[in-house]
Short mmCIF file of C-alpha atoms in Angstrom, two decimals:
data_model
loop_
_atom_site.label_atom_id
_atom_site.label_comp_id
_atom_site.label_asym_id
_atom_site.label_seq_id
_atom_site.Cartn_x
_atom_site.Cartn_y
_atom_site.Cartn_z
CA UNK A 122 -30.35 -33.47 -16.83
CA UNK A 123 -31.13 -32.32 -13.47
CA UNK A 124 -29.19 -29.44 -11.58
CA UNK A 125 -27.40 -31.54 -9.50
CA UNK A 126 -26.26 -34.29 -11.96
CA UNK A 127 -22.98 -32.80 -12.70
CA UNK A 128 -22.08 -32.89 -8.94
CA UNK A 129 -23.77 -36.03 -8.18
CA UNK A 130 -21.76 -38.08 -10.75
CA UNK A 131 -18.52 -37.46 -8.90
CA UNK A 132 -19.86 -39.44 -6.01
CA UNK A 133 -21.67 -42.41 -8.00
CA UNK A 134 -23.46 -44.74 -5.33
CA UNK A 135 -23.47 -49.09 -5.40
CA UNK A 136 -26.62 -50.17 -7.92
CA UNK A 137 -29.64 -50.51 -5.80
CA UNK A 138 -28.12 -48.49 -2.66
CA UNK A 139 -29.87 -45.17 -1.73
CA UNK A 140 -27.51 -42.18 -2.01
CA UNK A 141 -27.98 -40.16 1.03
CA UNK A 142 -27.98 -35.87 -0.20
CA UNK A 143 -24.94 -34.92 -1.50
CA UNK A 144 -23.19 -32.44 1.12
CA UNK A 145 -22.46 -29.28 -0.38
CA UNK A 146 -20.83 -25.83 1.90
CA UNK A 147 -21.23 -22.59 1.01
CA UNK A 148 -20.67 -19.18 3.15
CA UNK A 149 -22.73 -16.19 3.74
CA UNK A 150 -20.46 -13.50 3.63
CA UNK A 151 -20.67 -9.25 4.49
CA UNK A 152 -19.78 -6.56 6.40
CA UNK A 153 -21.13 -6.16 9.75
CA UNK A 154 -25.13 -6.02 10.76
CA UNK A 155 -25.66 -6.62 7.05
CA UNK A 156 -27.86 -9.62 7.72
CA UNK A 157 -25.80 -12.87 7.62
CA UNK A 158 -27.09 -14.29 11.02
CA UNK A 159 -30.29 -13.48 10.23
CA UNK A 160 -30.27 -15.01 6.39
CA UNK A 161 -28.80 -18.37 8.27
CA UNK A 162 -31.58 -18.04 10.70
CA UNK A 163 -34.25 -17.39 8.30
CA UNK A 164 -33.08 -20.63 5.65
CA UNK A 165 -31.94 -23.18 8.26
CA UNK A 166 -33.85 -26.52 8.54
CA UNK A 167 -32.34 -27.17 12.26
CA UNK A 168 -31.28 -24.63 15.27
CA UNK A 169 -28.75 -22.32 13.53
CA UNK A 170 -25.81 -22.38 15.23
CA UNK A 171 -24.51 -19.11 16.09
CA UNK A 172 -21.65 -17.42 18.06
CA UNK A 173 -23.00 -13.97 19.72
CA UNK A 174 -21.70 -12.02 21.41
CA UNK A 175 -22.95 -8.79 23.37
CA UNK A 176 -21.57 -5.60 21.70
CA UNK A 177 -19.76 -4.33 24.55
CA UNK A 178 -18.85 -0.62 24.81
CA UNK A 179 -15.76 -1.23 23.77
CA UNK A 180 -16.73 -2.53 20.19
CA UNK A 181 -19.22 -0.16 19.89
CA UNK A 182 -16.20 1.96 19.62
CA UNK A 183 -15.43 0.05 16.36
CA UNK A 184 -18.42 -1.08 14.91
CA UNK A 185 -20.18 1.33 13.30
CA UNK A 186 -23.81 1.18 14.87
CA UNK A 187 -25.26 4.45 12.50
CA UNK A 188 -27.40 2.17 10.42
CA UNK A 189 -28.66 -0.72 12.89
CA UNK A 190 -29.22 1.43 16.17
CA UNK A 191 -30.89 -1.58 17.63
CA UNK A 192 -28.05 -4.33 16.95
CA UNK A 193 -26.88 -5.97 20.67
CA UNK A 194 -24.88 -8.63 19.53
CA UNK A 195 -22.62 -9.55 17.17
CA UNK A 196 -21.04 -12.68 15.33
CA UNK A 197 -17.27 -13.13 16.93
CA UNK A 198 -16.67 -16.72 14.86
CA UNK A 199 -19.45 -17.74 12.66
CA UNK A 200 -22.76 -19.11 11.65
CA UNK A 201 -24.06 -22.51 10.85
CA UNK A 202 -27.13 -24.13 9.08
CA UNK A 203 -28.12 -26.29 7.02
CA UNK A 204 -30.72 -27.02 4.08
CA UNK A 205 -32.00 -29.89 1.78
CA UNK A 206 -33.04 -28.68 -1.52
CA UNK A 207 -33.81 -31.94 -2.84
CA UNK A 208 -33.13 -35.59 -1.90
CA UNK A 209 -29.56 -35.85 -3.70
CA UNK A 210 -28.06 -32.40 -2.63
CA UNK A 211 -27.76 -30.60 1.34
CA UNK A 212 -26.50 -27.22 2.07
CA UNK A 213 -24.26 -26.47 4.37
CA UNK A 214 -24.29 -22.82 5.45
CA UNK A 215 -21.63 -21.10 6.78
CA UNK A 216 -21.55 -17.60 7.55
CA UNK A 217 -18.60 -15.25 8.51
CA UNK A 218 -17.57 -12.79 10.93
CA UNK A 219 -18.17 -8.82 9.53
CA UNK A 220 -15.98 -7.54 11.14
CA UNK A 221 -12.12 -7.06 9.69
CA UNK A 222 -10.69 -8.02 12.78
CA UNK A 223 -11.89 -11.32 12.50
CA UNK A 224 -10.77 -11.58 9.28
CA UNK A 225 -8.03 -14.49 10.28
CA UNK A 226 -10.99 -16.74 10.54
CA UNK A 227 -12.28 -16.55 6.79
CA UNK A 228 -9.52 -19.10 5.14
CA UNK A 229 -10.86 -21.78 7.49
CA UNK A 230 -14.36 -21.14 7.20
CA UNK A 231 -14.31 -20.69 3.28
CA UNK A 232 -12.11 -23.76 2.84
CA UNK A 233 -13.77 -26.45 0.75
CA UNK A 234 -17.05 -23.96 0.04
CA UNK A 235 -18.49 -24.44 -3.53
CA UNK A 236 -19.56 -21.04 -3.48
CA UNK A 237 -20.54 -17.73 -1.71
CA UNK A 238 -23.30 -15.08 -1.07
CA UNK A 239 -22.44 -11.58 -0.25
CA UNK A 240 -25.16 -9.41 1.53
CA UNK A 241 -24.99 -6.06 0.88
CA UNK A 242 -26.67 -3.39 2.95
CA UNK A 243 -26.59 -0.09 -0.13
CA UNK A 244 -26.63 2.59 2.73
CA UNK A 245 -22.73 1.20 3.32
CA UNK A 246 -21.56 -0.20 0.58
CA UNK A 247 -17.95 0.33 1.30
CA UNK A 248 -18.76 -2.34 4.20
CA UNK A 249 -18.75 -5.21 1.59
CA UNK A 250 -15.88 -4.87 -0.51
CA UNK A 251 -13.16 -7.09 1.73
CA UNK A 252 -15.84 -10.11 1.41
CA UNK A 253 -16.42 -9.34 -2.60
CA UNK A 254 -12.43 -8.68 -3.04
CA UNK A 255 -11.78 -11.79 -1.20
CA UNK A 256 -14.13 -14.13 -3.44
CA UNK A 257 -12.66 -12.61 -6.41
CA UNK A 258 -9.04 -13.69 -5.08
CA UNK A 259 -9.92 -16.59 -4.46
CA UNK A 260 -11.58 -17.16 -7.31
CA UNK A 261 -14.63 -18.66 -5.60
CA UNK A 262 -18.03 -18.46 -7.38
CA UNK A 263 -20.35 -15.78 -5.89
CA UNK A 264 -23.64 -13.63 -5.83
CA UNK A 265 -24.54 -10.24 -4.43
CA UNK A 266 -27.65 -10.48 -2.25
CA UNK A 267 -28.87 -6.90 -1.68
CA UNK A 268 -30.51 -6.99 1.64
CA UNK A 269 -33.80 -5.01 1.20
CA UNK A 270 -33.87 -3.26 4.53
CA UNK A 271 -37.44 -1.91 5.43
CA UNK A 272 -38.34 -3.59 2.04
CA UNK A 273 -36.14 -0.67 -0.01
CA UNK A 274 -32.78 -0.28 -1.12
CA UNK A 275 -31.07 2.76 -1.40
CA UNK A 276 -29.34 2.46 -5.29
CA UNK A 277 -30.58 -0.04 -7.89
CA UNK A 278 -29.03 -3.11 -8.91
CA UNK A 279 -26.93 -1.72 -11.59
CA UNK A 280 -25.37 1.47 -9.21
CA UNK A 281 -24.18 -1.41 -7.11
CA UNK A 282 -22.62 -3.63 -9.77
CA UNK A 283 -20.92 0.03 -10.66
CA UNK A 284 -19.97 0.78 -7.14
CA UNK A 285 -18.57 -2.83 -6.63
CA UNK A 286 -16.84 -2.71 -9.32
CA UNK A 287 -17.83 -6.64 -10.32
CA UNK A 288 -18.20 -8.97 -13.59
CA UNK A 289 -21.02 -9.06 -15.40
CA UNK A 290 -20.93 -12.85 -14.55
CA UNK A 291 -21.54 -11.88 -11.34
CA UNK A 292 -25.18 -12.15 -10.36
CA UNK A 293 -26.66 -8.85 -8.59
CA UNK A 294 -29.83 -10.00 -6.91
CA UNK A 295 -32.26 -8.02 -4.33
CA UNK A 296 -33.65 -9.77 -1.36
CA UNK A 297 -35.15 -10.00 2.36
CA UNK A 298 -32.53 -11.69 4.81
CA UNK A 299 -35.79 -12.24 7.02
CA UNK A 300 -38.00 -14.15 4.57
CA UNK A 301 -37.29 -18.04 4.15
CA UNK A 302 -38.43 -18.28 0.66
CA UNK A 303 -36.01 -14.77 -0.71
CA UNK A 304 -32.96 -16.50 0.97
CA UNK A 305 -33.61 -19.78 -0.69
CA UNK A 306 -33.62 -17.97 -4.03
CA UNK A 307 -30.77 -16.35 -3.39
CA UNK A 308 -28.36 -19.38 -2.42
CA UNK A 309 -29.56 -21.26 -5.61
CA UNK A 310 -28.27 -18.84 -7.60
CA UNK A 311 -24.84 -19.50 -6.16
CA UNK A 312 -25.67 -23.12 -6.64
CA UNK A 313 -26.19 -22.84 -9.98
CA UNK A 314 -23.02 -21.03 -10.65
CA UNK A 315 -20.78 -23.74 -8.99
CA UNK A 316 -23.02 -26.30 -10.43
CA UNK A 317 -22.25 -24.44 -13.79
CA UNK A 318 -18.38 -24.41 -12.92
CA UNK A 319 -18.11 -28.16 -12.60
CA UNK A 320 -19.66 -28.59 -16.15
CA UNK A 321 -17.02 -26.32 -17.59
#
């Protein structure tokens, strides 16, 4: 049995027709300048959609620059892209606002997602835990992606299961937000638990 059987024979196709790729969302999650536009960039098989805006004075007041000095812009409603991982299954990536004031948004954006990736940068973990609470209340599948800025992280993977507080059926992974190939990894673990939560 392939991966995607399980999903694939919920939508069974005419004999002889070609099934176009099943159409599957999930949502890149985080705290701000943790990485999300860039995963979505990085991953994305057409022009990412994105919605930037120029950090103004005024949010640089909120957002807390200490850790990306460099950051301009900022996602005010979300991210889109999407990927084929085979010829019977597309992703549809959605990523959210990291910012809590934009928190209204999420319930529309995570509606009808299979599953979701949180990036973690480990210099501010504290900046994650609204998107890992709200998974766990919603009781949508997830995995931690810790971003490896500069190609380190600051705590290993088991200090940040311990700081987040998560399951151990929650998987902890490190990788690069920049590099095509790390991101692709990282959403098929997420695939695999939703594709694992059908077969239950």
């Amino acid at each position: 049995m392939t991966p995607t059987e399980p999903l694939l024979a919920r939508c069974p196709a005419a004999p002889g027709a070609v099934r176009p790729p099943l159409p599957v969302k999930m949502v890149i999650a985080g705290g701000f300048g943790v990485g999300k536009t860039t995963a979505v960039g990085a991953i994305s098989e057409i022009e990412p959609l994105t919605t930037e805006a120029s950090i103004t004075e005024v949010a640089a007041g909120v957002d807390d620059l200490t850790h990306t000095p460099r950051k301009t812009t900022t996602t005010v409603a979300m991210d889109f892209g999407c990927l084929t991982i085979d010829p019977t299954l597309k992703l549809y990536l959605f990523g959210t606002p990291g910012q809590e004031r934009f928190g209204f948004m999420w319930d529309d954006i995570v509606e009808g997602a299979v599953g979701g990736l949180v990036i973690v940068d480990t210099r501010r973990l504290d900046d994650c835990y609204a998107a890992v609470d709200y998974f766990e209340h919603k009781g949508i599948p997830f995995a931690v992606a810790v971003n490896a800025f500069d190609g380190r992280v600051e705590h290993s993977l088991e200090e940040v299961r311990w700081a987040l507080d998560v399951s151990d059926a929650v998987p902890v992974v490190v990788f690069d937000a920049r590099e095509r190939g790390s991101v692709r990894d990282a959403l098929l673990v997420v695939l695999e638990l939703a594709l694992a939560r059908t077969e239950r």
